[in-house]
Each structure stands twice: as C-alpha cells, then as structure tokens.
XYZ file of C-alpha atoms in Angstrom:
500
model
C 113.723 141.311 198.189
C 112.517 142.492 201.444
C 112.136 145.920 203.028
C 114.514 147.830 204.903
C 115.570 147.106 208.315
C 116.396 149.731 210.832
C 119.601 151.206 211.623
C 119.852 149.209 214.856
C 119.587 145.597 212.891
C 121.780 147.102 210.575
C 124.423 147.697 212.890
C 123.457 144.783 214.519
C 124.207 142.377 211.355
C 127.495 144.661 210.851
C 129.131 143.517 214.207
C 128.071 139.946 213.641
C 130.099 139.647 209.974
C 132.738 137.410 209.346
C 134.663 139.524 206.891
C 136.712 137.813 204.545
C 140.460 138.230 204.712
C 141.881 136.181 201.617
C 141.678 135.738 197.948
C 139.786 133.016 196.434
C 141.292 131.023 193.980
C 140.811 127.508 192.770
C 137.821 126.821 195.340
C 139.396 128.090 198.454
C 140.349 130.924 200.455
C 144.177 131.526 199.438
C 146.801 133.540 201.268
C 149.638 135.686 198.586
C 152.918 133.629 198.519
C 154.691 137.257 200.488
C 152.288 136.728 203.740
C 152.068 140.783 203.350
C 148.150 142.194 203.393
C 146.872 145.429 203.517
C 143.737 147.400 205.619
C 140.880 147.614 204.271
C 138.528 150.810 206.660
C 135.153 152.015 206.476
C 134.952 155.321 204.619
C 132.298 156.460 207.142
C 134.225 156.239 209.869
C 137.738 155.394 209.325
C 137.425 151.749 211.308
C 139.402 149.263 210.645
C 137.264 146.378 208.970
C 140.209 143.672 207.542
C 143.903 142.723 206.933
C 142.976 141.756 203.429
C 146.061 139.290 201.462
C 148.319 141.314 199.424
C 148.381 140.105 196.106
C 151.531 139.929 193.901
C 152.474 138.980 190.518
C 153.697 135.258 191.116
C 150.091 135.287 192.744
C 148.470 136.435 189.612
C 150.466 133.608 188.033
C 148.735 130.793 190.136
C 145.216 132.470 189.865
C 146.077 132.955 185.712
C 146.683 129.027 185.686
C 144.087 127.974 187.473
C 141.708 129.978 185.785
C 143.725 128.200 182.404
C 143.387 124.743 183.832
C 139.376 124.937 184.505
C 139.390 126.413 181.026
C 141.352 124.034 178.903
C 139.553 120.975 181.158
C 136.436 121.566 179.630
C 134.845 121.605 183.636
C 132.982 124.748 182.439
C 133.593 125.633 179.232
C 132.240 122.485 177.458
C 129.114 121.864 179.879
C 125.357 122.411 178.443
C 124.134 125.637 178.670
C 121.753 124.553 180.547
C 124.120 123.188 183.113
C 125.939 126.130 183.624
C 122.505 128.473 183.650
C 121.471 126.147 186.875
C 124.486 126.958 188.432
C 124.445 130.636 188.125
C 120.830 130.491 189.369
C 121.699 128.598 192.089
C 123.910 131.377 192.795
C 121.528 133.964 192.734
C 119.091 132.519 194.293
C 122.262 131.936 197.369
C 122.661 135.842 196.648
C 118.887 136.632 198.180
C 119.115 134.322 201.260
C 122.375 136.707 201.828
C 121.169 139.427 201.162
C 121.141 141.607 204.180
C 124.895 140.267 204.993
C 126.106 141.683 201.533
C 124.050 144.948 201.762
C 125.467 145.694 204.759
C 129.152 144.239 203.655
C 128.753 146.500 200.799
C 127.526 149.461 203.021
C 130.917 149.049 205.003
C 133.406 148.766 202.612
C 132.298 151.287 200.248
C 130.708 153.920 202.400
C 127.914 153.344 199.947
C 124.096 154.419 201.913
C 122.615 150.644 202.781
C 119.310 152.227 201.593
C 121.122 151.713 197.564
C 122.501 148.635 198.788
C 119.397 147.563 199.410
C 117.337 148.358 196.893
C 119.346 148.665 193.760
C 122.874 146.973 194.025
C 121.625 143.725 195.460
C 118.615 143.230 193.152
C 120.787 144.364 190.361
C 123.268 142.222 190.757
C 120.713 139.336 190.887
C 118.571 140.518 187.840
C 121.704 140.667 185.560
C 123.307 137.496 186.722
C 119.744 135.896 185.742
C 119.129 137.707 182.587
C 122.093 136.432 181.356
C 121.921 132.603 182.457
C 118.585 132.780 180.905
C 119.759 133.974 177.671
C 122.954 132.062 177.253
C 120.355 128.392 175.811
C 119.054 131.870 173.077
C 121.580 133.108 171.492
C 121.503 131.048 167.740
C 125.243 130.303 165.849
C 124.586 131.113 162.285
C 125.157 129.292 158.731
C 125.615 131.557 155.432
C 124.346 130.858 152.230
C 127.125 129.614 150.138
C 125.296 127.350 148.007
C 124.622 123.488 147.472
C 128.287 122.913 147.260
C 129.446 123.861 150.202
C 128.245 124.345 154.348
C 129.705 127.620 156.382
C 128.745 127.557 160.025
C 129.885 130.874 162.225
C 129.930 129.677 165.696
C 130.979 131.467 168.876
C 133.534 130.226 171.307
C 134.264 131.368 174.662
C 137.299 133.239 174.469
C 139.008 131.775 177.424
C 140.434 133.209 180.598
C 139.174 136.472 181.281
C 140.953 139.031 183.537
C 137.884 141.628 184.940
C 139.348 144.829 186.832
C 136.739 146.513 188.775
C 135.961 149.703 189.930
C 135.541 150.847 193.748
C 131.900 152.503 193.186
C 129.790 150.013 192.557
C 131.753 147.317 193.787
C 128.613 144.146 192.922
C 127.087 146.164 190.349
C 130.064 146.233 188.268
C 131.392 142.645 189.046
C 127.855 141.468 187.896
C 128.192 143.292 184.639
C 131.520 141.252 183.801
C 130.673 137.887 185.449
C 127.344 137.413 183.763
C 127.693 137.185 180.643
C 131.545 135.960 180.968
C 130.462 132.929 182.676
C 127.179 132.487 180.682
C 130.067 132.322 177.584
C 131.728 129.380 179.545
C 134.846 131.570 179.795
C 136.870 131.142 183.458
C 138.403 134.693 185.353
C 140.425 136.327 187.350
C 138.727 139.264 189.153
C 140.525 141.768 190.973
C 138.270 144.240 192.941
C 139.277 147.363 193.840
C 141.895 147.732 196.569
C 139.281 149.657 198.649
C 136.401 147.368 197.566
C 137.226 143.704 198.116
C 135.128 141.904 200.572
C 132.203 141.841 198.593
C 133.581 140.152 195.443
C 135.675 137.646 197.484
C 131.906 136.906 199.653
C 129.974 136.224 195.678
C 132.687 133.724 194.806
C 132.684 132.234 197.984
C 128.567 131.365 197.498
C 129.428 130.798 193.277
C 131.755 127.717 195.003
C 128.645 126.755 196.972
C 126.515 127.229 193.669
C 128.240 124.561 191.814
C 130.986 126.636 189.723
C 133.471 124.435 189.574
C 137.163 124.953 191.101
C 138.930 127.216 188.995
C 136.352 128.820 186.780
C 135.921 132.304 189.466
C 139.058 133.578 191.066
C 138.910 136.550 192.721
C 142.874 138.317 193.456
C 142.911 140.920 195.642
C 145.956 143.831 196.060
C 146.695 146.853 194.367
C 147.102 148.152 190.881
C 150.401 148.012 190.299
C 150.663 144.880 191.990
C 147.753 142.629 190.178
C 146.073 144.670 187.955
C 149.359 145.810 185.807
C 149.796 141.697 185.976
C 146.602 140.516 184.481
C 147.068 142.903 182.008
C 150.639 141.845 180.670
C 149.909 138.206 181.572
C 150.454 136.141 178.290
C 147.755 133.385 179.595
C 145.094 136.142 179.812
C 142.754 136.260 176.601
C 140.707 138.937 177.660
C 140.581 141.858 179.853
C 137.434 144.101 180.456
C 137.923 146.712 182.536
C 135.873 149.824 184.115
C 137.395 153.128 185.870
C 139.462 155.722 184.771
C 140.393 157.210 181.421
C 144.243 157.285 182.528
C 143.885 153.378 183.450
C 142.430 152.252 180.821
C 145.235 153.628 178.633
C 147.437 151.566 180.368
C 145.284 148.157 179.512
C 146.640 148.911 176.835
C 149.684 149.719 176.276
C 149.528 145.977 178.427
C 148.174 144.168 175.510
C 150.636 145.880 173.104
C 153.583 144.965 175.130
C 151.970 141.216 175.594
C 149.840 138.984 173.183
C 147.278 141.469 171.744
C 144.483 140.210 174.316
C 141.245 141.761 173.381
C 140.707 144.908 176.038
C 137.114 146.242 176.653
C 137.177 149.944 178.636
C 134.526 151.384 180.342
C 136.007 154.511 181.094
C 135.199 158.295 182.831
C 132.404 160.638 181.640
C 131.463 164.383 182.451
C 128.008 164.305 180.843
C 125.860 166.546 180.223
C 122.375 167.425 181.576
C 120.150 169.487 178.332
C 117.147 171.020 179.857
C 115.628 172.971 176.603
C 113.188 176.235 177.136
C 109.933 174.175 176.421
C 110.560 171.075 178.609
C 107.478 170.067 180.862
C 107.380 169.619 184.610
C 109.953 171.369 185.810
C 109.021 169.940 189.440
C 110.090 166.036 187.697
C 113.145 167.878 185.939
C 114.574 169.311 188.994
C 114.288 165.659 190.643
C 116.339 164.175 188.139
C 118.557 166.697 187.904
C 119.597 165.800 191.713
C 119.567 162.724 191.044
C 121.653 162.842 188.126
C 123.959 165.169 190.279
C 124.367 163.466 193.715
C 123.304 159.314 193.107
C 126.087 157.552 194.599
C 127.510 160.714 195.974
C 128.668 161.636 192.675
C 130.914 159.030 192.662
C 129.184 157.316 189.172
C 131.035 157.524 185.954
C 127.553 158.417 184.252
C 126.874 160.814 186.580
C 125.289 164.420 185.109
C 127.721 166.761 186.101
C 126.836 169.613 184.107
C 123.348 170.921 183.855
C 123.278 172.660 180.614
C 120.242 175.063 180.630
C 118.255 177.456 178.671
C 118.276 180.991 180.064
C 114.663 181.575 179.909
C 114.085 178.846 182.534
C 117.421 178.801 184.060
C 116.023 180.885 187.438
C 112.971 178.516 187.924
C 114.553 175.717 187.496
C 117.570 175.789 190.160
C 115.122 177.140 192.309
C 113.116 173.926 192.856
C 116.967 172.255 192.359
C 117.530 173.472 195.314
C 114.514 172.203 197.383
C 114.386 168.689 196.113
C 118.312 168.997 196.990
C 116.879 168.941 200.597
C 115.805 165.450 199.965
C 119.410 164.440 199.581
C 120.364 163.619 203.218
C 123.603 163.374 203.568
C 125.242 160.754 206.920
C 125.583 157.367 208.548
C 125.254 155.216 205.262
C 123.369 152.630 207.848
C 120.743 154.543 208.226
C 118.267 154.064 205.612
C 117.345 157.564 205.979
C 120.290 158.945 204.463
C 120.620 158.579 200.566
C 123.937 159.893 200.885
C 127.383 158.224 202.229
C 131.081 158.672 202.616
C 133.417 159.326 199.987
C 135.458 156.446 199.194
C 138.811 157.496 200.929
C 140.584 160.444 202.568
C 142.472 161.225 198.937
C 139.040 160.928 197.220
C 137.791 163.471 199.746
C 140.729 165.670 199.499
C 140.865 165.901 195.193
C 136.636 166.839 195.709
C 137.575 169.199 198.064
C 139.927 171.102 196.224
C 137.175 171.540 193.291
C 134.915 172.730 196.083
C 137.745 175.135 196.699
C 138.097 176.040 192.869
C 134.721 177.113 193.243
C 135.278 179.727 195.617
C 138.436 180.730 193.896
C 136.503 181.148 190.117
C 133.696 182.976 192.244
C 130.983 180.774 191.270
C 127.625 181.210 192.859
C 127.086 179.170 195.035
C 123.091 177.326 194.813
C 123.629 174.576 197.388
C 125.890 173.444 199.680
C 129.707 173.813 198.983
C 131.092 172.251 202.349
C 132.876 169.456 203.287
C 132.352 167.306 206.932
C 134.112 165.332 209.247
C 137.001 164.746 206.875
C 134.807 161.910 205.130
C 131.673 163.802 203.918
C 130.790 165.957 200.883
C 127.465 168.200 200.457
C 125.180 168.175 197.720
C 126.992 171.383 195.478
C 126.155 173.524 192.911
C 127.674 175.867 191.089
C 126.275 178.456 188.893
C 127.986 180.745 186.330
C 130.349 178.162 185.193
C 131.743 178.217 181.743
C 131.860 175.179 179.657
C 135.844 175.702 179.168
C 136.470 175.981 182.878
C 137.868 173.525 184.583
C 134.927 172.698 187.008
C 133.418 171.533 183.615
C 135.501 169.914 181.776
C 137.456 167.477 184.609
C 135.461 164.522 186.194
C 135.327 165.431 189.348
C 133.430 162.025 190.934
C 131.804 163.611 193.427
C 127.895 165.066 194.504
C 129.218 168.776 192.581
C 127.125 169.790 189.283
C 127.720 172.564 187.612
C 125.569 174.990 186.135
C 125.705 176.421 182.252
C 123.745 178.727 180.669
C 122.718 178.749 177.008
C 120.462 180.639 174.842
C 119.577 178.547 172.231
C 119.640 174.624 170.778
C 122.385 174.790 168.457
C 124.569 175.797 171.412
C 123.015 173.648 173.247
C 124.396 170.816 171.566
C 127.499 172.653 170.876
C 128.519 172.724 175.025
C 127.229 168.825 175.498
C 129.422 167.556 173.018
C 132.344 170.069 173.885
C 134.439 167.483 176.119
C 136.786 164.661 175.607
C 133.837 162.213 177.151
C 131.209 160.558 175.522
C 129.713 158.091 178.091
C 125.782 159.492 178.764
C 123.669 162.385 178.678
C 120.012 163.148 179.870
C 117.675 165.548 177.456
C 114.726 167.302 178.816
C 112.117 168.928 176.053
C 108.113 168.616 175.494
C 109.372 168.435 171.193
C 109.586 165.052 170.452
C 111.598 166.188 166.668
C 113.716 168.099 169.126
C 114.217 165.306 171.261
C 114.997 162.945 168.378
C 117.741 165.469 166.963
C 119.080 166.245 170.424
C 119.796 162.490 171.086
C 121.350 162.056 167.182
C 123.555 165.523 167.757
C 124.911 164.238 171.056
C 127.910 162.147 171.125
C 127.475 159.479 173.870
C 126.874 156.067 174.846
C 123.534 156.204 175.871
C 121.391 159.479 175.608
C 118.159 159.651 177.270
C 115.130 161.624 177.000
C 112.861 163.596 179.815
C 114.688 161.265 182.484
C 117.956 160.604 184.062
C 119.222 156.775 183.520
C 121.705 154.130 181.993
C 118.936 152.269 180.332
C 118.361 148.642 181.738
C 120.061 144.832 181.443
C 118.547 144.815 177.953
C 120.134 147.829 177.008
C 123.875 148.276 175.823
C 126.059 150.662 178.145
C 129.411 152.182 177.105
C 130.921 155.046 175.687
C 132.352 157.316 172.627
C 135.671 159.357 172.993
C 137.589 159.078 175.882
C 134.627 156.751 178.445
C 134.917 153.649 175.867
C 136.734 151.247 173.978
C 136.117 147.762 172.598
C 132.964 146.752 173.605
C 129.931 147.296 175.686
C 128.428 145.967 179.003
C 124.676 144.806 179.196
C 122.848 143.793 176.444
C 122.947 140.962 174.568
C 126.121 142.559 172.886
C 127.885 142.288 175.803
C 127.771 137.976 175.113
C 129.916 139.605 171.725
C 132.900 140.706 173.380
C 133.164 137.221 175.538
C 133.475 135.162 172.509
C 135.588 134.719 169.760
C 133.753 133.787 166.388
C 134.749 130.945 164.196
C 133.687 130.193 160.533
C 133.480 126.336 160.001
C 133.778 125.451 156.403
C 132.721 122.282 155.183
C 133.316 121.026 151.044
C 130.017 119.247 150.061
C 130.553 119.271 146.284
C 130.935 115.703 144.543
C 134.565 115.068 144.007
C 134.343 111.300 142.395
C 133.786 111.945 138.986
C-alpha cells in the first residue's frame, strides 16, 4: 500500500469518480423493477454524490434466485478450493491497483477521514479477504472412531445463499468480514449495504466480476431497511443471514427467521464498553493515548468503541489530564485531508441524536474535560464528561459518537462491578502493571473480546463478537467464523460383513 497523497490529489481523484448508481446482481449493473432511487450525499458537506436504485422486495426476489441458481449450479460451490482461493486473490490483488479510487469513494460516502481509509480499511479489507482464501485448502473434515465395523465422516457444506446486512461505519471493513469467509465456504449472497453506505460495496463486486466470481455468486441490493433488508430476512430461499448494527435490528432478524424457515441468524450487535484503568497501571502517557483512541476512532461511530473510562480515584486527576492533551491530537475536519483523523458524522439525524447527549451533559451538570460542541451541522468534538454515574443515562445508552464518559471507582471489586453493569457485552480494554490482576480482570468481565494494557479488537486470527445484548449466533474473524458458513454433515458408512 502506498503513502498518502495530499488533499489536492485527493480531491482531485474525487471529481474524476464514476460513482456507481445501480445494484449488481447476476454480473451486471441492475436497475429495481419501480425505476424509483434514492440520494446518496457526503456527510462532510451535504453534496449530492448519486441517485442510487431503490431496491424493493420483488427485487430481493430476483437477487435471492440468482444468488440460488449460482448456488444449486455448482459454478461456485462445487469448484476446488483452490479455484475459488485464485479468484478471491485475484480480487484483492484488483482491490490494491484501486486503491486510491475506493479510499477516496469510501472517504465520500461515509464521511470517514481518507487518512483511515487509507491505512486501515483498505489494507484490512485486503488482509482478511486473503487470510481467508488462504485458509479455505486448511481447514481438515473429520472421521470419528466408531470401530472396524463401521466409517463416520463429519464434513462441512456450504450452507447456501447467504443474505449479509451491513452496517454504515465501516462500510469495506464489515463487508470483508462477511464475504471472506462466506465465499471461501463456496456459499453465494445477497449483500445489502447500508442505505447511506452503498457505493463502495456495489464498486468490490463490480472488480469480484472482473476477478473471476462467477455470475450470480456476489449480489449486492441496495435500498432501505424496510424495503430489502426486512426481505432477505423473511425470504424463504435465504439460508443464512449474518448481520452487524443495532441491538433493536438485530431483534428483528429474528423475529424474520421465526416467521420464515428458521434460517440460521448471526448478530453482531451494539456495545457500551468499558475502559478499566486500575491504580497501579504503568505509563499513564500510553494509557491516555488509548484511551482517545478508544474514545474518538471513527468518530465514535464503532460498535467496540470505549465509551466509558472506568477509573481508579487515586489516578483519576493525572490521568484525564494528559487525556486531555493527547485529545489535541484528534483533529477534527475535511475527512480529505490526511491531517484530520476525524470526519463527519454519518447523517444530519446521527448528528442530531449525538447532539442531544451533548446536551444531556449540560443538563446532568457534568464536567466538562474536553470539548462538548457541535459544528457546521455535520461535526462533533472530541467530549468528555466527568462525574458521570454508571446508572445514568450518558452511560448506559450507546451513544455512537466521539463522547466518553468518565467513572470513578475506588477499588477492583467495583471495578468489575460498573464494567459488567450494562446490557452489552461486546469489548473492553484493561489497564494494570499485575499480570494476576489482569488475568482476573479479563475472566470477571463479560465481553467478547477483553484486552489488556491496550485498546483493540484483536486481529483476522482472532474471533470478534459479543455476550448479552452485542451478539448472537456466531462470530466474525477467526477461523470460527468458516463455522457459522457451513452446515455439518455426518456420513455414515456400514463396513461390517453381512454374508454370513
């Protein structure tokens, strides 16, 4: 991957973009049956980028039998691992030449700062697609020891079509994260991106159809929820659905496969995780940098995000002191400027519900250790708030935006007792120099993934998902994530001597 490129040649590269304005389905750009579309406008500026197609359900229908057809044919689905490993590297490998296009294509739609774009969402997306085409000619089927008499074989099969429904903050991340290992299973999808986040998907299964993947096997459907997603859900032809976003949504997934044919549902859902920094951690220079970065990555918009530093009093006062000047380091504008690590919120409503919590902090009286201010109608400053009680509701509600808040504790036990007192369980970050303490912090906590003396989700190798209310039915990443996109079968076979 190559360095940045100034703001100029970023802007530059933005007015030269052919922006998709269509769906893709069975190889081809594809226009909803209604004609209707909808606008798709850069957070950062409120510029009109597309007339994106307007899905519907008879829509969903055509992508749902297409997806069935490829499936059933055996196009995908039956080829060599190897086969279909070559294709998704070819794909990658189509992902790098483009790389500057879909940085800035991401920058756009998402008001994401190109400097991420850059240097986390495209290699990401690359690295996972990779690791997973390289693993998919490693994974062994098993046999069971049933004695001389008898063979048992426990295969996996790819499950079939898959319908993926993907969130609007990490718009190639996340698609990654279901395609991967999906495809590496030999399964055929339906996508449907985010209503705000579409371009990018549609542009990655434009170069999958130069790649190789055969018609059929990637579909991406664009529209809204109510529209598409509520159809892949309920659609009796889906076998699958994995989706990631919000705890109410993922309820509704389902309720979807209740009412339909029991598909299997995997939920990555919300999170309001906590942030432990204990009285003997080390470096409180390093803790205070991941603390921001826990707080205000992504503009808070980041389902793993830690939203509520949980301190110990003794170094409470020392601590959100150098918070607050390695908060400086957080600039906050043009998300084409590689300068700025900090972009638009993702719409006007977005900006409006983080507003009003900026506004509940005035109201509860919080103190006030950075920021608190909104600009331009599109931006949010880095914000904390100190004083907060674990029961209020600036702690307990996932806000999705750059606010942390700030608890104070007086011991471990209650420690633990404020991380684990919420409805989420998706991450949590533990800073302490006690490695026992460390150990039983990480066991006590109830969450997905709990890390130690750093801020992070882990890495490809690495399952991600959560307990409570931010999970359900499986796990991205990982080879565990191959699990969820395969159905296992126990072949039987009689060996014993039946002539005498």
């Amino acid at each position: 991957m190559s360095e940045f490129l100034t703001t100029s040649e970023y802007k530059d590269i933005a007015k030269s973009l052919v922006l998709p304005t269509t769906s893709f389905i069975n190889g081809e750009a594809y226009r909803a049956m209604s004609g209707e579309s909808f606008t798709s406008t850069n957070p950062a500026t409120g510029e009109v980028l597309a007339e994106i197609t307007a899905c519907q359900a008879d829509d969903v229908d055509y992508a749902v039998s297409c997806a069935k057809g490829a499936f059933d044919s055996g196009v995908w689905s039956e080829l060599h691992p190897n086969e279909r490993k070559a294709t998704l590297l070819a794909l990658c490998d189509l992902v790098e030449k483009h790389q500057h296009e879909l940085a800035v294509m991401e920058s756009l739609d998402s008001g994401k700062p190109i400097c991420d774009c850059e240097s986390i969402d495209i290699p990401e997306f690359v690295h996972t697609v990779r690791w997973h085409a390289e693993l998919m000619d490693k994974i062994y089927d098993q046999t069971a020891p049933v004695g001389s008499d008898a063979m048992s074989m426990i295969v996996r099969e790819p499950v079939g079509v898959v319908g993926a429904v993907l969130p609007w903050n990490f718009p190639l991340l996340m698609l990654a994260w279901k395609i991967a290992p999906a495809l590496a299973a030999g399964c055929s999808m339906v996508i449907k991106p985010a209503k705000q986040t579409s371009l990018t998907a549609i542009r990655i299964a434009e170069l999958a159809a130069e790649a190789g993947l055969p018609k059929g096997v990637l579909n991406v459907i664009t529209g809204g929820g109510a529209a598409v997603g509520e159809a892949i859900g309920r659609h009796m032809d889906v076998d699958m659905v994995t989706f990631t976003g919000s705890t109410v949504t993922g309820r509704r997934f389902l309720q979807y496969s209740s009412d339909s044919n029991l598909k299997k549902v995997v939920l990555e859902l919300g999170g309001k995780n906590p942030c432990v920094v204990l009285d003997d951690a080390e470096d409180l220079d390093y803790v205070a940098q991941q603390v921001c970065a826990a707080a205000f990555w992504n503009m808070g918009e980041n389902c793993s995000a830690g939203s509520r530093l949980i301190v110990h009093e003794a170094i409470q006062d020392k601590l959100l002191e150098l918070v607050k000047k390695y908060s400086s380091e957080w600039q906050l504008g043009d998300p084409l400027d590689p300068q700025n690590n900090l972009g638009a919120m993702i719409d006007t409503g977005h900006f409006n519900k983080v507003c009003e919590y900026l506004e509940l902090g005035k109201q509860e009286g919080y103190e006030v250790v950075i920021g608190g201010n909104a600009r331009d109608g599109r931006f949010i400053e880095p914000t904390i708030f100190a004083g907060v009680k674990n029961s209020d509701r600036m702690a307990q509600e996932e806000i999705f935006g750059p606010i942390l808040s700030v608890i104070t504790v007086s011991s471990f036990e209650e420690a633990m007792e404020v991380a684990n007192d919420t409805e989420y369980g998706l991450a949590a970050s533990v800073f302490t120099a006690n490695s026992k303490r460390a150990i039983k912090a990480a066991r006590a906590i109830k969450a997905g993934t709990v890390t130690v003396n750093c801020f992070g989700e882990g890495d490809i190798t690495t399952p991600f998902g959560g307990y409570k209310l931010s999970g359900f039915g499986g796990r991205d990443n990982s080879i565990h994530a191959h699990d969820q996109y395969t159905e296992l079968k126990t072949i039987w076979v009689d060996l014993s001597d039946h002539s005498a």
